[in-house]
Amino acid sequence: MRQVLYSRSIMTEYLGKYADFQTVSKKDSGILLGADNSVGDIYDIHVLLEDGEQRAWLENRFGQRIGFLDEPTSRTMRTLQAEGLTTHAVLSFVAFTDHPDEGHYWGQVALICFKSTGPDAPAFEAFLANVAKRMGEGTRIKVDLGSEGVAKLVESKGTWLPSQTVPLPENEKGTAYLKRRRKLTERAIDKGRAGNKGCYIISWAFLLVAVALIMFGLHSCGAF
């Protein structure tokens, strides 16, 4: 995988890039199909030293680990955290690839890292929220801003978004995108969690049917 290098001046203030994540196993990654992990959700990043290598885990708002970044990206996240940047990831898509062997779930996130202190912190927080909203709508906003983009972000107090978008990776044979935008049922569940119990009950009924259809399709394709 090609590594993207960033100037130190930009990295000490902001870093944005798209990155793949992997899951531990098919059994442990089933949680990605549910409403606890929706496109546009924001994740914390926890970097741990495992078997002599840095591994950056993505943790959702419920404290569940859903996957991890590759080792070079994990090292970058650890460096940025040591320099005082807060590191977040926004879920962009969830996919299943039927090879090698029995196949595996994986996905991609937009990494958004910035200084969480200082006068510009609210602008970065607002930008993160706006990217997450657009991601949930299925729009992959460009997050690799460069120094000029960072200046626009700060000047607009986080309301500015790049007009450029990033295409999905080329769909290789045997790969199916399972989630690319926030689904209606997931939006309803969000409202239910916020206090609308009627939406919550109805949305769960739809979600169970949707998951059953996905599992049936994967089974028919020989994924299980």
CSV table of C-alpha atoms in Angstrom, one decimal:
chain,number,residue,atom,x,y,z
A,1,MET,CA,0.0,0.0,0.0
A,2,ARG,CA,1.4,3.4,-1.0
A,3,GLN,CA,2.3,5.6,2.0
A,4,VAL,CA,1.3,9.3,2.0
A,5,LEU,CA,3.8,11.6,3.5
A,6,TYR,CA,2.8,15.0,5.1
A,7,SER,CA,4.9,18.0,5.9
A,8,ARG,CA,5.7,18.4,9.6
A,9,SER,CA,4.2,21.9,9.7
A,10,ILE,CA,0.8,20.6,8.6
A,11,MET,CA,0.9,17.4,10.7
A,12,THR,CA,1.5,19.4,13.9
A,13,GLU,CA,-1.8,21.2,13.4
A,14,TYR,CA,-4.0,18.9,11.3
A,15,LEU,CA,-3.9,15.6,9.4
A,16,GLY,CA,-6.7,14.2,7.2
A,17,LYS,CA,-6.6,11.0,5.0
A,18,TYR,CA,-8.7,8.0,4.2
A,19,ALA,CA,-7.4,4.7,5.5
A,20,ASP,CA,-8.5,1.0,5.3
A,21,PHE,CA,-9.2,-0.9,8.5
A,22,GLN,CA,-9.3,-4.6,9.1
A,23,THR,CA,-11.4,-6.7,11.4
A,24,VAL,CA,-10.1,-9.5,13.7
A,25,SER,CA,-12.5,-12.2,12.4
A,26,LYS,CA,-15.8,-12.8,10.6
A,27,LYS,CA,-17.3,-13.7,14.0
A,28,ASP,CA,-16.2,-10.6,15.7
A,29,SER,CA,-17.0,-8.2,12.9
A,30,GLY,CA,-20.8,-9.0,12.7
A,31,ILE,CA,-21.3,-5.9,14.8
A,32,LEU,CA,-20.5,-3.8,11.8
A,33,LEU,CA,-23.8,-4.8,10.2
A,34,GLY,CA,-25.9,-3.4,13.0
A,35,ALA,CA,-27.0,0.1,13.9
A,36,ASP,CA,-24.2,0.6,16.5
A,37,ASN,CA,-21.9,1.3,13.6
A,38,SER,CA,-23.4,3.5,10.9
A,39,VAL,CA,-21.7,5.4,8.1
A,40,GLY,CA,-20.8,8.8,9.5
A,41,ASP,CA,-20.2,7.6,13.0
A,42,ILE,CA,-17.2,9.1,14.7
A,43,TYR,CA,-14.6,6.7,16.4
A,44,ASP,CA,-11.9,7.3,18.9
A,45,ILE,CA,-8.5,5.8,18.2
A,46,HIS,CA,-6.5,3.9,20.8
A,47,VAL,CA,-3.0,2.8,19.9
A,48,LEU,CA,-1.6,-0.2,21.7
A,49,LEU,CA,1.7,-2.1,21.5
A,50,GLU,CA,0.9,-5.6,20.4
A,51,ASP,CA,3.5,-8.3,19.5
A,52,GLY,CA,6.1,-5.6,19.2
A,53,GLU,CA,4.1,-3.5,16.7
A,54,GLN,CA,1.8,-0.4,17.1
A,55,ARG,CA,-1.8,-1.2,16.4
A,56,ALA,CA,-4.4,1.6,16.3
A,57,TRP,CA,-7.9,0.3,17.3
A,58,LEU,CA,-11.1,2.0,16.2
A,59,GLU,CA,-13.5,2.3,19.2
A,60,ASN,CA,-17.2,3.3,18.7
A,61,ARG,CA,-19.3,5.4,21.0
A,62,PHE,CA,-20.4,2.3,22.9
A,63,GLY,CA,-16.8,1.4,23.8
A,64,GLN,CA,-16.6,-1.5,21.2
A,65,ARG,CA,-13.6,-2.1,19.1
A,66,ILE,CA,-14.6,-2.6,15.5
A,67,GLY,CA,-11.3,-2.9,13.7
A,68,PHE,CA,-7.7,-1.7,13.4
A,69,LEU,CA,-5.5,0.3,11.1
A,70,ASP,CA,-2.4,-1.0,9.4
A,71,GLU,CA,1.0,-0.7,11.2
A,72,PRO,CA,2.4,2.3,9.4
A,73,THR,CA,-0.8,4.3,9.9
A,74,SER,CA,-0.9,3.2,13.5
A,75,ARG,CA,2.6,4.5,14.1
A,76,THR,CA,1.5,7.9,12.6
A,77,MET,CA,-1.5,8.0,14.9
A,78,ARG,CA,0.8,7.3,17.9
A,79,THR,CA,3.1,10.1,16.9
A,80,LEU,CA,0.3,12.6,16.5
A,81,GLN,CA,-1.1,11.7,19.8
A,82,ALA,CA,2.3,12.1,21.4
A,83,GLU,CA,2.4,15.6,19.8
A,84,GLY,CA,-0.9,16.5,21.5
A,85,LEU,CA,-3.3,16.0,18.6
A,86,THR,CA,-6.7,14.4,19.1
A,87,THR,CA,-7.3,11.5,16.6
A,88,HIS,CA,-10.7,10.6,15.3
A,89,ALA,CA,-12.0,8.4,12.5
A,90,VAL,CA,-15.3,8.7,10.6
A,91,LEU,CA,-16.8,5.5,9.1
A,92,SER,CA,-17.0,5.7,5.3
A,93,PHE,CA,-18.0,2.2,4.3
A,94,VAL,CA,-18.1,-1.4,5.3
A,95,ALA,CA,-17.3,-4.2,2.8
A,96,PHE,CA,-17.0,-7.9,2.5
A,97,THR,CA,-14.4,-9.7,0.3
A,98,ASP,CA,-14.8,-13.4,-0.2
A,99,HIS,CA,-11.1,-14.2,-0.4
A,100,PRO,CA,-8.7,-15.4,0.7
A,101,ASP,CA,-10.2,-18.6,2.2
A,102,GLU,CA,-13.5,-17.9,3.7
A,103,GLY,CA,-13.4,-14.1,3.2
A,104,HIS,CA,-13.3,-11.2,5.6
A,105,TYR,CA,-15.1,-7.9,6.5
A,106,TRP,CA,-13.2,-4.6,6.2
A,107,GLY,CA,-13.9,-1.0,5.6
A,108,GLN,CA,-12.5,2.5,5.3
A,109,VAL,CA,-12.5,5.5,7.6
A,110,ALA,CA,-11.6,9.2,7.2
A,111,LEU,CA,-8.9,10.0,9.7
A,112,ILE,CA,-9.2,13.6,11.1
A,113,CYS,CA,-6.6,14.6,13.6
A,114,PHE,CA,-6.1,18.1,15.1
A,115,LYS,CA,-5.1,20.1,18.1
A,116,SER,CA,-7.9,19.8,20.7
A,117,THR,CA,-6.7,22.9,22.6
A,118,GLY,CA,-6.2,26.5,21.6
A,119,PRO,CA,-8.4,29.1,19.9
A,120,ASP,CA,-8.9,27.0,16.7
A,121,ALA,CA,-10.1,23.8,18.4
A,122,PRO,CA,-13.9,24.7,18.0
A,123,ALA,CA,-13.3,25.1,14.2
A,124,PHE,CA,-11.8,21.7,13.9
A,125,GLU,CA,-14.5,20.1,16.0
A,126,ALA,CA,-17.2,21.7,13.8
A,127,PHE,CA,-15.4,20.5,10.7
A,128,LEU,CA,-15.3,17.0,12.1
A,129,ALA,CA,-19.1,17.1,12.8
A,130,ASN,CA,-19.8,18.4,9.3
A,131,VAL,CA,-17.6,15.8,7.6
A,132,ALA,CA,-19.5,13.1,9.6
A,133,LYS,CA,-22.8,14.4,8.5
A,134,ARG,CA,-21.9,14.5,4.8
A,135,MET,CA,-20.3,11.0,5.1
A,136,GLY,CA,-23.6,9.7,6.5
A,137,GLU,CA,-25.3,11.1,3.4
A,138,GLY,CA,-22.9,9.1,1.2
A,139,THR,CA,-20.6,11.9,0.2
A,140,ARG,CA,-16.9,11.2,0.7
A,141,ILE,CA,-15.5,14.7,1.4
A,142,LYS,CA,-11.8,15.2,0.7
A,143,VAL,CA,-10.1,15.5,4.1
A,144,ASP,CA,-6.5,15.8,2.9
A,145,LEU,CA,-6.6,19.6,3.0
A,146,GLY,CA,-3.1,21.0,2.9
A,147,SER,CA,-2.1,24.3,4.5
A,148,GLU,CA,-4.4,26.4,2.3
A,149,GLY,CA,-7.4,24.2,3.2
A,150,VAL,CA,-6.6,24.3,6.9
A,151,ALA,CA,-6.5,28.1,6.7
A,152,LYS,CA,-10.0,28.1,5.1
A,153,LEU,CA,-11.3,25.7,7.7
A,154,VAL,CA,-10.1,27.9,10.6
A,155,GLU,CA,-11.2,31.2,8.9
A,156,SER,CA,-14.8,29.8,8.4
A,157,LYS,CA,-14.9,28.4,12.0
A,158,GLY,CA,-15.3,24.9,10.6
A,159,THR,CA,-18.3,25.6,8.3
A,160,TRP,CA,-16.2,25.4,5.1
A,161,LEU,CA,-16.0,22.0,3.3
A,162,PRO,CA,-13.9,21.2,0.2
A,163,SER,CA,-15.9,20.8,-3.0
A,164,GLN,CA,-13.7,17.9,-4.0
A,165,THR,CA,-14.8,14.3,-3.2
A,166,VAL,CA,-12.9,11.1,-3.0
A,167,PRO,CA,-14.2,8.1,-5.1
A,168,LEU,CA,-14.6,4.7,-3.6
A,169,PRO,CA,-11.7,2.2,-4.1
A,170,GLU,CA,-12.0,0.2,-7.3
A,171,ASN,CA,-14.4,-2.6,-6.6
A,172,GLU,CA,-12.3,-5.7,-7.0
A,173,LYS,CA,-13.9,-9.1,-7.9
A,174,GLY,CA,-15.4,-10.8,-4.9
A,175,THR,CA,-16.0,-7.6,-2.9
A,176,ALA,CA,-19.4,-6.2,-1.9
A,177,TYR,CA,-20.1,-2.9,-0.3
A,178,LEU,CA,-22.5,-3.5,2.6
A,179,LYS,CA,-22.7,0.0,3.9
A,180,ARG,CA,-22.0,3.2,2.0
A,181,ARG,CA,-24.4,5.7,3.6
A,182,ARG,CA,-26.4,6.0,6.8
A,183,LYS,CA,-29.6,4.0,6.3
A,184,LEU,CA,-33.1,5.2,7.1
A,185,THR,CA,-33.5,2.5,9.8
A,186,GLU,CA,-30.2,3.7,11.4
A,187,ARG,CA,-31.4,7.3,11.5
A,188,ALA,CA,-34.6,6.1,13.1
A,189,ILE,CA,-32.7,4.2,15.7
A,190,ASP,CA,-30.7,7.3,16.5
A,191,LYS,CA,-33.9,9.2,17.1
A,192,GLY,CA,-35.1,6.4,19.3
A,193,ARG,CA,-32.0,6.5,21.4
A,194,ALA,CA,-32.6,10.2,21.7
A,195,GLY,CA,-36.0,9.6,23.2
A,196,ASN,CA,-38.4,8.7,20.4
A,197,LYS,CA,-39.4,5.2,21.4
A,198,GLY,CA,-41.9,4.7,18.6
A,199,CYS,CA,-39.2,5.2,16.0
A,200,TYR,CA,-36.9,3.0,17.9
A,201,ILE,CA,-39.2,0.0,18.0
A,202,ILE,CA,-40.2,0.3,14.3
A,203,SER,CA,-36.7,0.8,13.1
A,204,TRP,CA,-35.4,-2.3,14.9
A,205,ALA,CA,-38.1,-4.4,13.2
A,206,PHE,CA,-36.8,-3.1,9.8
A,207,LEU,CA,-33.2,-3.6,10.8
A,208,LEU,CA,-33.8,-7.2,11.7
A,209,VAL,CA,-35.3,-7.8,8.3
A,210,ALA,CA,-32.5,-6.0,6.5
A,211,VAL,CA,-29.8,-8.0,8.4
A,212,ALA,CA,-31.6,-11.2,7.6
A,213,LEU,CA,-31.6,-10.3,3.8
A,214,ILE,CA,-27.9,-9.4,3.9
A,215,MET,CA,-27.0,-12.7,5.6
A,216,PHE,CA,-29.1,-14.6,3.1
A,217,GLY,CA,-27.4,-12.9,0.2
A,218,LEU,CA,-23.9,-13.6,1.6
A,219,HIS,CA,-24.8,-17.2,2.3
A,220,SER,CA,-26.1,-17.6,-1.3
A,221,CYS,CA,-22.8,-16.2,-2.6
A,222,GLY,CA,-20.9,-18.8,-0.6
A,223,ALA,CA,-19.5,-16.3,2.0
A,224,PHE,CA,-20.5,-18.6,4.8
